[in-house]
Protein backbone atom coordinates (compact mmCIF):
# COMPACT_ATOMS: atom_id res chain seq x y z
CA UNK A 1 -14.18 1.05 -22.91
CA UNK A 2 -11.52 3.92 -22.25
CA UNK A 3 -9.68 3.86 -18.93
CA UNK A 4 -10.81 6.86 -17.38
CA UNK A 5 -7.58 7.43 -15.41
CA UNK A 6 -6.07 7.52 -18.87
CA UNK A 7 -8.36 9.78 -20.35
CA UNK A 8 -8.14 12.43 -17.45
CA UNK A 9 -4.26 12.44 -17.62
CA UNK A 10 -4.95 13.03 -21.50
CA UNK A 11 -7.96 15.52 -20.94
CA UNK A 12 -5.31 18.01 -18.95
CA UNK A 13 -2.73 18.18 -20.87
CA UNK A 14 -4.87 19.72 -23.49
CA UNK A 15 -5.91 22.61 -21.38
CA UNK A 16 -5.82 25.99 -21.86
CA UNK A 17 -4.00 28.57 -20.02
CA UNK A 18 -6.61 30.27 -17.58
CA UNK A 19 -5.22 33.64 -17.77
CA UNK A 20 -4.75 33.71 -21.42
CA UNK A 21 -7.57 31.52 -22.53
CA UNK A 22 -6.52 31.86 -26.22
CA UNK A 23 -2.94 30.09 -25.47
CA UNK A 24 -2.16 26.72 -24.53
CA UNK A 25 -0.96 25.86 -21.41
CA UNK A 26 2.43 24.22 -21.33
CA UNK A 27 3.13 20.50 -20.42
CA UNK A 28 5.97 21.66 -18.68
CA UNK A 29 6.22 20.95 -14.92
CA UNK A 30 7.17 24.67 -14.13
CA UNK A 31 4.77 26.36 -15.72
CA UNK A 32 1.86 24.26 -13.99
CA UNK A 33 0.32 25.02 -10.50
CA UNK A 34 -2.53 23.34 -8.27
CA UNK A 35 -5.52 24.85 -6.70
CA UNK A 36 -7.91 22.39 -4.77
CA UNK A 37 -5.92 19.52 -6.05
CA UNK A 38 -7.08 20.56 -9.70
CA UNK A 39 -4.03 21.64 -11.76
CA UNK A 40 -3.53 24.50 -14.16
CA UNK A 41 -1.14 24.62 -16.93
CA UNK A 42 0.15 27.79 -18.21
CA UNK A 43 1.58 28.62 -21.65
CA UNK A 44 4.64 31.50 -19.97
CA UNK A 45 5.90 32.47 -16.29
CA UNK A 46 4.31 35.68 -16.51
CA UNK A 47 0.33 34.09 -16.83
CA UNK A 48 1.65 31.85 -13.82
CA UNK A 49 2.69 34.65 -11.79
CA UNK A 50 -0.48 36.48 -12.45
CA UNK A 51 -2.23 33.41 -11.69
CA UNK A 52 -0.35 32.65 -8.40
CA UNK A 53 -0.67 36.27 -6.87
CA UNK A 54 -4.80 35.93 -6.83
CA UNK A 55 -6.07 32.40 -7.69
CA UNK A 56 -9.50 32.92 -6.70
CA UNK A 57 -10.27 35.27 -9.53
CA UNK A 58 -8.84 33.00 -12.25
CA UNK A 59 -10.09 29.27 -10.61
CA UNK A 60 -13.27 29.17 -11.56
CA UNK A 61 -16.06 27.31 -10.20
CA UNK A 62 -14.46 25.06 -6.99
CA UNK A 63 -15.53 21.80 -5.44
CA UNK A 64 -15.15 22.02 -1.11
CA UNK A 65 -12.30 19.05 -0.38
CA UNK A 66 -15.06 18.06 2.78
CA UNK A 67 -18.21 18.79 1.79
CA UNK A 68 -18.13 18.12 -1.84
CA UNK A 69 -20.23 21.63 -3.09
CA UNK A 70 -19.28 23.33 -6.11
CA UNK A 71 -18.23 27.16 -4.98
CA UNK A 72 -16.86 29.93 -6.76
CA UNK A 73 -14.25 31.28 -4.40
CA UNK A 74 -13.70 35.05 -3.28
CA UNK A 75 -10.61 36.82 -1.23
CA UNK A 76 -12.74 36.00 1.36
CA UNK A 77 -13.38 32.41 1.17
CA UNK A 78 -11.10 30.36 4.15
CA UNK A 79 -8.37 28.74 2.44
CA UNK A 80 -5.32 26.23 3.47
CA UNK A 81 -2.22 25.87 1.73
CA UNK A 82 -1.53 22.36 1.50
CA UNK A 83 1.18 19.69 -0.40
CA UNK A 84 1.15 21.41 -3.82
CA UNK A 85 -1.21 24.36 -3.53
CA UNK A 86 -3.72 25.74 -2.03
CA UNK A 87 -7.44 24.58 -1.04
């Protein structure tokens, strides 16, 4: 049986870079940012900046922190910045 706390620490570092799907995203601590708790790697500062100025259209599919849905978010869905990103 595989811890799964070890196998989700594994499972992200292998992810790609959102913006640039066909790049890796970095392991390096700078080049990573959270949205919802859920963090994103990126493979250079420019895909992170792009990234950081409108989340919402790279994210994805979300999960609500309260409720638990699934959402895919919009400039108009509410949002909170919180410790390490926003939600």
């Amino acid at each position: 049986m595989i811890d799964p706390e070890w196998a989700l620490y594994h499972l992200q570092r292998a992810l790609w870079d959102p913006v640039e799907p066909r790049l890796t995203g970095s392991l390096r601590p700078e080049l990573q940012f959270r949205v919802n708790g859920e963090v994103y790697r990126f493979s250079s500062e420019r895909t992170l900046r792009l990234f950081m100025r409108t989340p919402t259209h790279w994210c994805g599919l979300v999960r609500d922190p309260v409720t638990g849905r699934k959402f895919m978010p919009t400039s108009r869905s509410p949002e909170a910045y919180w410790i390490g990103g926003p939600y």
